[in-house]
């Protein structure tokens, strides 16, 4: 028979009732760390996306500056030949 207090107890909280429950508690975390791990995973994914966006932006800036520099040298070379 289930006691009233046990019906509403969260898994993994409170003392285990018997040794079998204690053994299960060590192998299964009771599910209370799932949302925290999802939050950490979300932070990792967002951090990686931000990192790749920053790398892409840096690449575009450097490529644009290199293109402008190449055009300037090209103009300078054409003007010195004339």
PDB file of N, CA and C in Angstrom:
ATOM      1  N   UNK A   1       0.839  -1.174   0.000  1.00  0.00           N
ATOM      2  CA  UNK A   1       0.000   0.000   0.000  1.00  0.00           C
ATOM      3  C   UNK A   1       0.886   1.240   0.000  1.00  0.00           C
ATOM      4  N   UNK A   2       0.528   2.219  -0.788  1.00  0.00           N
ATOM      5  CA  UNK A   2       1.316   3.436  -0.932  1.00  0.00           C
ATOM      6  C   UNK A   2       0.804   4.467   0.054  1.00  0.00           C
ATOM      7  N   UNK A   3       1.745   5.064   0.760  1.00  0.00           N
ATOM      8  CA  UNK A   3       1.375   6.131   1.689  1.00  0.00           C
ATOM      9  C   UNK A   3       1.115   7.415   0.924  1.00  0.00           C
ATOM     10  N   UNK A   4       0.366   8.296   1.507  1.00  0.00           N
ATOM     11  CA  UNK A   4      -0.008   9.539   0.841  1.00  0.00           C
ATOM     12  C   UNK A   4       1.223  10.379   0.529  1.00  0.00           C
ATOM     13  N   UNK A   5       2.172  10.463   1.433  1.00  0.00           N
ATOM     14  CA  UNK A   5       3.374  11.258   1.219  1.00  0.00           C
ATOM     15  C   UNK A   5       4.254  10.710   0.111  1.00  0.00           C
ATOM     16  N   UNK A   6       4.235   9.383  -0.102  1.00  0.00           N
ATOM     17  CA  UNK A   6       5.065   8.774  -1.128  1.00  0.00           C
ATOM     18  C   UNK A   6       4.500   8.991  -2.525  1.00  0.00           C
ATOM     19  N   UNK A   7       3.212   9.212  -2.630  1.00  0.00           N
ATOM     20  CA  UNK A   7       2.610   9.415  -3.943  1.00  0.00           C
ATOM     21  C   UNK A   7       3.119  10.696  -4.599  1.00  0.00           C
ATOM     22  N   UNK A   8       3.393  11.708  -3.815  1.00  0.00           N
ATOM     23  CA  UNK A   8       3.757  13.015  -4.353  1.00  0.00           C
ATOM     24  C   UNK A   8       5.247  13.320  -4.235  1.00  0.00           C
ATOM     25  N   UNK A   9       6.026  12.353  -3.766  1.00  0.00           N
ATOM     26  CA  UNK A   9       7.460  12.563  -3.630  1.00  0.00           C
ATOM     27  C   UNK A   9       8.119  12.476  -4.998  1.00  0.00           C
ATOM     28  N   UNK A  10       9.037  13.403  -5.272  1.00  0.00           N
ATOM     29  CA  UNK A  10       9.759  13.398  -6.541  1.00  0.00           C
ATOM     30  C   UNK A  10      10.767  12.262  -6.549  1.00  0.00           C
ATOM     31  N   UNK A  11      10.982  11.640  -7.705  1.00  0.00           N
ATOM     32  CA  UNK A  11      11.974  10.562  -7.787  1.00  0.00           C
ATOM     33  C   UNK A  11      13.367  11.083  -7.464  1.00  0.00           C
ATOM     34  N   UNK A  12      14.114  10.293  -6.751  1.00  0.00           N
ATOM     35  CA  UNK A  12      15.476  10.651  -6.409  1.00  0.00           C
ATOM     36  C   UNK A  12      15.588  11.539  -5.192  1.00  0.00           C
ATOM     37  N   UNK A  13      14.473  11.914  -4.594  1.00  0.00           N
ATOM     38  CA  UNK A  13      14.488  12.774  -3.411  1.00  0.00           C
ATOM     39  C   UNK A  13      14.112  11.945  -2.190  1.00  0.00           C
ATOM     40  N   UNK A  14      14.727  12.248  -1.096  1.00  0.00           N
ATOM     41  CA  UNK A  14      14.393  11.561   0.147  1.00  0.00           C
ATOM     42  C   UNK A  14      15.138  10.256   0.286  1.00  0.00           C
ATOM     43  N   UNK A  15      15.055   9.634   1.450  1.00  0.00           N
ATOM     44  CA  UNK A  15      15.770   8.376   1.676  1.00  0.00           C
ATOM     45  C   UNK A  15      15.086   7.223   0.949  1.00  0.00           C
ATOM     46  N   UNK A  16      15.857   6.274   0.426  1.00  0.00           N
ATOM     47  CA  UNK A  16      15.253   5.111  -0.221  1.00  0.00           C
ATOM     48  C   UNK A  16      14.591   4.201   0.811  1.00  0.00           C
ATOM     49  N   UNK A  17      13.529   3.518   0.367  1.00  0.00           N
ATOM     50  CA  UNK A  17      12.775   2.667   1.280  1.00  0.00           C
ATOM     51  C   UNK A  17      13.439   1.310   1.486  1.00  0.00           C
ATOM     52  N   UNK A  18      14.104   0.778   0.474  1.00  0.00           N
ATOM     53  CA  UNK A  18      14.753  -0.531   0.615  1.00  0.00           C
ATOM     54  C   UNK A  18      16.037  -0.552  -0.201  1.00  0.00           C
ATOM     55  N   UNK A  19      16.759  -1.655  -0.120  1.00  0.00           N
ATOM     56  CA  UNK A  19      18.061  -1.735  -0.790  1.00  0.00           C
ATOM     57  C   UNK A  19      17.906  -1.774  -2.308  1.00  0.00           C
ATOM     58  N   UNK A  20      16.819  -2.351  -2.812  1.00  0.00           N
ATOM     59  CA  UNK A  20      16.609  -2.381  -4.257  1.00  0.00           C
ATOM     60  C   UNK A  20      16.404  -0.962  -4.793  1.00  0.00           C
ATOM     61  N   UNK A  21      15.665  -0.149  -4.061  1.00  0.00           N
ATOM     62  CA  UNK A  21      15.475   1.247  -4.470  1.00  0.00           C
ATOM     63  C   UNK A  21      16.797   2.002  -4.397  1.00  0.00           C
ATOM     64  N   UNK A  22      17.623   1.684  -3.419  1.00  0.00           N
ATOM     65  CA  UNK A  22      18.921   2.345  -3.306  1.00  0.00           C
ATOM     66  C   UNK A  22      19.811   1.972  -4.485  1.00  0.00           C
ATOM     67  N   UNK A  23      19.764   0.702  -4.903  1.00  0.00           N
ATOM     68  CA  UNK A  23      20.555   0.276  -6.050  1.00  0.00           C
ATOM     69  C   UNK A  23      20.056   0.951  -7.322  1.00  0.00           C
ATOM     70  N   UNK A  24      18.762   1.084  -7.457  1.00  0.00           N
ATOM     71  CA  UNK A  24      18.204   1.760  -8.622  1.00  0.00           C
ATOM     72  C   UNK A  24      18.553   3.244  -8.600  1.00  0.00           C
ATOM     73  N   UNK A  25      18.615   3.834  -7.422  1.00  0.00           N
ATOM     74  CA  UNK A  25      18.904   5.260  -7.306  1.00  0.00           C
ATOM     75  C   UNK A  25      20.330   5.571  -7.736  1.00  0.00           C
ATOM     76  N   UNK A  26      21.247   4.627  -7.574  1.00  0.00           N
ATOM     77  CA  UNK A  26      22.629   4.876  -7.979  1.00  0.00           C
ATOM     78  C   UNK A  26      22.798   4.747  -9.485  1.00  0.00           C
ATOM     79  N   UNK A  27      21.986   3.908 -10.143  1.00  0.00           N
ATOM     80  CA  UNK A  27      22.127   3.739 -11.583  1.00  0.00           C
ATOM     81  C   UNK A  27      21.256   4.720 -12.352  1.00  0.00           C
ATOM     82  N   UNK A  28      20.113   5.091 -11.822  1.00  0.00           N
ATOM     83  CA  UNK A  28      19.211   6.027 -12.479  1.00  0.00           C
ATOM     84  C   UNK A  28      19.076   7.253 -11.599  1.00  0.00           C
ATOM     85  N   UNK A  29      19.271   8.382 -12.172  1.00  0.00           N
ATOM     86  CA  UNK A  29      19.349   9.610 -11.389  1.00  0.00           C
ATOM     87  C   UNK A  29      17.989  10.153 -10.968  1.00  0.00           C
ATOM     88  N   UNK A  30      16.935   9.506 -11.338  1.00  0.00           N
ATOM     89  CA  UNK A  30      15.622   9.994 -10.947  1.00  0.00           C
ATOM     90  C   UNK A  30      15.075  11.049 -11.890  1.00  0.00           C
ATOM     91  N   UNK A  31      15.814  11.415 -12.903  1.00  0.00           N
ATOM     92  CA  UNK A  31      15.329  12.345 -13.904  1.00  0.00           C
ATOM     93  C   UNK A  31      15.430  13.810 -13.524  1.00  0.00           C
ATOM     94  N   UNK A  32      15.987  14.135 -12.377  1.00  0.00           N
ATOM     95  CA  UNK A  32      16.002  15.546 -12.000  1.00  0.00           C
ATOM     96  C   UNK A  32      17.179  16.300 -12.583  1.00  0.00           C
ATOM     97  N   UNK A  33      18.080  15.641 -13.280  1.00  0.00           N
ATOM     98  CA  UNK A  33      19.188  16.356 -13.922  1.00  0.00           C
ATOM     99  C   UNK A  33      18.978  16.509 -15.416  1.00  0.00           C
ATOM    100  N   UNK A  34      17.919  15.961 -15.957  1.00  0.00           N
ATOM    101  CA  UNK A  34      17.651  16.061 -17.389  1.00  0.00           C
ATOM    102  C   UNK A  34      17.512  17.494 -17.867  1.00  0.00           C
ATOM    103  N   UNK A  35      16.633  18.294 -17.277  1.00  0.00           N
ATOM    104  CA  UNK A  35      16.494  19.680 -17.746  1.00  0.00           C
ATOM    105  C   UNK A  35      17.764  20.498 -17.574  1.00  0.00           C
ATOM    106  N   UNK A  36      18.541  20.248 -16.528  1.00  0.00           N
ATOM    107  CA  UNK A  36      19.788  20.989 -16.334  1.00  0.00           C
ATOM    108  C   UNK A  36      20.772  20.638 -17.436  1.00  0.00           C
ATOM    109  N   UNK A  37      20.833  19.375 -17.820  1.00  0.00           N
ATOM    110  CA  UNK A  37      21.730  18.972 -18.903  1.00  0.00           C
ATOM    111  C   UNK A  37      21.269  19.549 -20.224  1.00  0.00           C
ATOM    112  N   UNK A  38      19.956  19.622 -20.437  1.00  0.00           N
ATOM    113  CA  UNK A  38      19.454  20.232 -21.659  1.00  0.00           C
ATOM    114  C   UNK A  38      19.832  21.701 -21.706  1.00  0.00           C
ATOM    115  N   UNK A  39      19.786  22.361 -20.560  1.00  0.00           N
ATOM    116  CA  UNK A  39      20.167  23.766 -20.511  1.00  0.00           C
ATOM    117  C   UNK A  39      21.634  23.956 -20.827  1.00  0.00           C
ATOM    118  N   UNK A  40      22.461  23.069 -20.312  1.00  0.00           N
ATOM    119  CA  UNK A  40      23.892  23.143 -20.594  1.00  0.00           C
ATOM    120  C   UNK A  40      24.149  22.860 -22.066  1.00  0.00           C
ATOM    121  N   UNK A  41      23.459  21.893 -22.610  1.00  0.00           N
ATOM    122  CA  UNK A  41      23.612  21.576 -24.028  1.00  0.00           C
ATOM    123  C   UNK A  41      23.182  22.755 -24.892  1.00  0.00           C
ATOM    124  N   UNK A  42      22.105  23.413 -24.521  1.00  0.00           N
ATOM    125  CA  UNK A  42      21.661  24.590 -25.260  1.00  0.00           C
ATOM    126  C   UNK A  42      22.701  25.701 -25.212  1.00  0.00           C
ATOM    127  N   UNK A  43      23.300  25.912 -24.053  1.00  0.00           N
ATOM    128  CA  UNK A  43      24.351  26.921 -23.939  1.00  0.00           C
ATOM    129  C   UNK A  43      25.560  26.577 -24.798  1.00  0.00           C
ATOM    130  N   UNK A  44      25.934  25.317 -24.841  1.00  0.00           N
ATOM    131  CA  UNK A  44      27.074  24.890 -25.654  1.00  0.00           C
ATOM    132  C   UNK A  44      26.775  25.109 -27.135  1.00  0.00           C
ATOM    133  N   UNK A  45      25.572  24.721 -27.564  1.00  0.00           N
ATOM    134  CA  UNK A  45      25.209  24.883 -28.977  1.00  0.00           C
ATOM    135  C   UNK A  45      25.173  26.362 -29.353  1.00  0.00           C
ATOM    136  N   UNK A  46      24.570  27.192 -28.511  1.00  0.00           N
ATOM    137  CA  UNK A  46      24.519  28.631 -28.801  1.00  0.00           C
ATOM    138  C   UNK A  46      25.917  29.249 -28.802  1.00  0.00           C
ATOM    139  N   UNK A  47      26.772  28.792 -27.902  1.00  0.00           N
ATOM    140  CA  UNK A  47      28.147  29.295 -27.876  1.00  0.00           C
ATOM    141  C   UNK A  47      28.898  28.917 -29.155  1.00  0.00           C
ATOM    142  N   UNK A  48      28.714  27.697 -29.616  1.00  0.00           N
ATOM    143  CA  UNK A  48      29.374  27.272 -30.845  1.00  0.00           C
ATOM    144  C   UNK A  48      28.852  28.054 -32.050  1.00  0.00           C
ATOM    145  N   UNK A  49      27.539  28.272 -32.112  1.00  0.00           N
ATOM    146  CA  UNK A  49      26.986  29.063 -33.210  1.00  0.00           C
ATOM    147  C   UNK A  49      27.526  30.487 -33.195  1.00  0.00           C
ATOM    148  N   UNK A  50      27.626  31.072 -32.009  1.00  0.00           N
ATOM    149  CA  UNK A  50      28.180  32.418 -31.888  1.00  0.00           C
ATOM    150  C   UNK A  50      29.638  32.443 -32.329  1.00  0.00           C
ATOM    151  N   UNK A  51      30.384  31.440 -31.925  1.00  0.00           N
ATOM    152  CA  UNK A  51      31.788  31.359 -32.326  1.00  0.00           C
ATOM    153  C   UNK A  51      31.924  31.280 -33.844  1.00  0.00           C
ATOM    154  N   UNK A  52      31.120  30.429 -34.490  1.00  0.00           N
ATOM    155  CA  UNK A  52      31.202  30.296 -35.942  1.00  0.00           C
ATOM    156  C   UNK A  52      30.752  31.569 -36.649  1.00  0.00           C
ATOM    157  N   UNK A  53      29.758  32.257 -36.092  1.00  0.00           N
ATOM    158  CA  UNK A  53      29.330  33.525 -36.683  1.00  0.00           C
ATOM    159  C   UNK A  53      30.440  34.571 -36.583  1.00  0.00           C
ATOM    160  N   UNK A  54      31.122  34.596 -35.453  1.00  0.00           N
ATOM    161  CA  UNK A  54      32.228  35.541 -35.292  1.00  0.00           C
ATOM    162  C   UNK A  54      33.376  35.213 -36.244  1.00  0.00           C
ATOM    163  N   UNK A  55      33.671  33.931 -36.414  1.00  0.00           N
ATOM    164  CA  UNK A  55      34.717  33.534 -37.367  1.00  0.00           C
ATOM    165  C   UNK A  55      34.334  33.920 -38.798  1.00  0.00           C
ATOM    166  N   UNK A  56      33.082  33.698 -39.156  1.00  0.00           N
ATOM    167  CA  UNK A  56      32.616  34.074 -40.494  1.00  0.00           C
ATOM    168  C   UNK A  56      32.683  35.574 -40.715  1.00  0.00           C
ATOM    169  N   UNK A  57      32.299  36.343 -39.709  1.00  0.00           N
ATOM    170  CA  UNK A  57      32.368  37.798 -39.817  1.00  0.00           C
ATOM    171  C   UNK A  57      33.816  38.263 -39.949  1.00  0.00           C
ATOM    172  N   UNK A  58      34.696  37.696 -39.164  1.00  0.00           N
ATOM    173  CA  UNK A  58      36.112  38.059 -39.253  1.00  0.00           C
ATOM    174  C   UNK A  58      36.666  37.710 -40.632  1.00  0.00           C
ATOM    175  N   UNK A  59      36.281  36.562 -41.171  1.00  0.00           N
ATOM    176  CA  UNK A  59      36.740  36.175 -42.511  1.00  0.00           C
ATOM    177  C   UNK A  59      36.255  37.169 -43.552  1.00  0.00           C
ATOM    178  N   UNK A  60      34.979  37.564 -43.477  1.00  0.00           N
ATOM    179  CA  UNK A  60      34.442  38.521 -44.447  1.00  0.00           C
ATOM    180  C   UNK A  60      35.143  39.876 -44.355  1.00  0.00           C
ATOM    181  N   UNK A  61      35.417  40.321 -43.156  1.00  0.00           N
ATOM    182  CA  UNK A  61      36.110  41.606 -42.986  1.00  0.00           C
ATOM    183  C   UNK A  61      37.515  41.537 -43.569  1.00  0.00           C
ATOM    184  N   UNK A  62      38.245  40.485 -43.259  1.00  0.00           N
ATOM    185  CA  UNK A  62      39.612  40.345 -43.764  1.00  0.00           C
ATOM    186  C   UNK A  62      39.610  40.197 -45.283  1.00  0.00           C
ATOM    187  N   UNK A  63      38.677  39.415 -45.825  1.00  0.00           N
ATOM    188  CA  UNK A  63      38.621  39.225 -47.277  1.00  0.00           C
ATOM    189  C   UNK A  63      38.276  40.531 -47.979  1.00  0.00           C
ATOM    190  N   UNK A  64      37.371  41.303 -47.420  1.00  0.00           N
ATOM    191  CA  UNK A  64      37.004  42.593 -48.016  1.00  0.00           C
ATOM    192  C   UNK A  64      38.185  43.550 -48.001  1.00  0.00           C
ATOM    193  N   UNK A  65      38.893  43.610 -46.894  1.00  0.00           N
ATOM    194  CA  UNK A  65      40.068  44.492 -46.811  1.00  0.00           C
ATOM    195  C   UNK A  65      41.156  44.048 -47.782  1.00  0.00           C
ATOM    196  N   UNK A  66      41.364  42.762 -47.928  1.00  0.00           N
ATOM    197  CA  UNK A  66      42.377  42.258 -48.853  1.00  0.00           C
ATOM    198  C   UNK A  66      42.002  42.601 -50.296  1.00  0.00           C
ATOM    199  N   UNK A  67      40.710  42.498 -50.611  1.00  0.00           N
ATOM    200  CA  UNK A  67      40.236  42.835 -51.954  1.00  0.00           C
ATOM    201  C   UNK A  67      40.451  44.321 -52.248  1.00  0.00           C
ATOM    202  N   UNK A  68      40.120  45.171 -51.280  1.00  0.00           N
ATOM    203  CA  UNK A  68      40.319  46.612 -51.454  1.00  0.00           C
ATOM    204  C   UNK A  68      41.802  46.950 -51.601  1.00  0.00           C
ATOM    205  N   UNK A  69      42.643  46.292 -50.831  1.00  0.00           N
ATOM    206  CA  UNK A  69      44.085  46.519 -50.920  1.00  0.00           C
ATOM    207  C   UNK A  69      44.621  46.080 -52.277  1.00  0.00           C
ATOM    208  N   UNK A  70      44.159  44.946 -52.773  1.00  0.00           N
ATOM    209  CA  UNK A  70      44.603  44.454 -54.081  1.00  0.00           C
ATOM    210  C   UNK A  70      44.191  45.421 -55.182  1.00  0.00           C
ATOM    211  N   UNK A  71      42.979  45.963 -55.096  1.00  0.00           N
ATOM    212  CA  UNK A  71      42.529  46.939 -56.104  1.00  0.00           C
ATOM    213  C   UNK A  71      43.387  48.213 -56.034  1.00  0.00           C
ATOM    214  N   UNK A  72      43.713  48.652 -54.823  1.00  0.00           N
ATOM    215  CA  UNK A  72      44.535  49.852 -54.679  1.00  0.00           C
ATOM    216  C   UNK A  72      45.932  49.636 -55.275  1.00  0.00           C
ATOM    217  N   UNK A  73      46.532  48.491 -55.030  1.00  0.00           N
ATOM    218  CA  UNK A  73      47.841  48.197 -55.606  1.00  0.00           C
ATOM    219  C   UNK A  73      47.759  48.088 -57.121  1.00  0.00           C
ATOM    220  N   UNK A  74      46.658  47.529 -57.611  1.00  0.00           N
ATOM    221  CA  UNK A  74      46.466  47.403 -59.057  1.00  0.00           C
ATOM    222  C   UNK A  74      46.384  48.794 -59.693  1.00  0.00           C
ATOM    223  N   UNK A  75      45.611  49.687 -59.089  1.00  0.00           N
ATOM    224  CA  UNK A  75      45.509  51.056 -59.602  1.00  0.00           C
ATOM    225  C   UNK A  75      46.877  51.751 -59.563  1.00  0.00           C
ATOM    226  N   UNK A  76      47.576  51.554 -58.492  1.00  0.00           N
ATOM    227  CA  UNK A  76      48.904  52.173 -58.352  1.00  0.00           C
ATOM    228  C   UNK A  76      49.861  51.643 -59.422  1.00  0.00           C
ATOM    229  N   UNK A  77      49.798  50.359 -59.689  1.00  0.00           N
ATOM    230  CA  UNK A  77      50.666  49.763 -60.709  1.00  0.00           C
ATOM    231  C   UNK A  77      50.312  50.275 -62.095  1.00  0.00           C
ATOM    232  N   UNK A  78      49.022  50.418 -62.372  1.00  0.00           N
ATOM    233  CA  UNK A  78      48.604  50.925 -63.685  1.00  0.00           C
ATOM    234  C   UNK A  78      48.995  52.388 -63.870  1.00  0.00           C
ATOM    235  N   UNK A  79      48.926  53.180 -62.809  1.00  0.00           N
ATOM    236  CA  UNK A  79      49.280  54.597 -62.900  1.00  0.00           C
ATOM    237  C   UNK A  79      50.788  54.789 -63.058  1.00  0.00           C
ATOM    238  N   UNK A  80      51.555  53.926 -62.473  1.00  0.00           N
ATOM    239  CA  UNK A  80      53.023  54.088 -62.578  1.00  0.00           C
ATOM    240  C   UNK A  80      53.531  53.667 -63.946  1.00  0.00           C
ATOM    241  N   UNK A  81      52.804  52.789 -64.649  1.00  0.00           N
ATOM    242  CA  UNK A  81      53.197  52.364 -65.989  1.00  0.00           C
ATOM    243  C   UNK A  81      52.938  53.467 -67.010  1.00  0.00           C
ATOM    244  N   UNK A  82      51.964  54.286 -66.786  1.00  0.00           N
ATOM    245  CA  UNK A  82      51.587  55.297 -67.768  1.00  0.00           C
ATOM    246  C   UNK A  82      52.439  56.494 -67.737  1.00  0.00           C
TER     247      UNK A  82
END
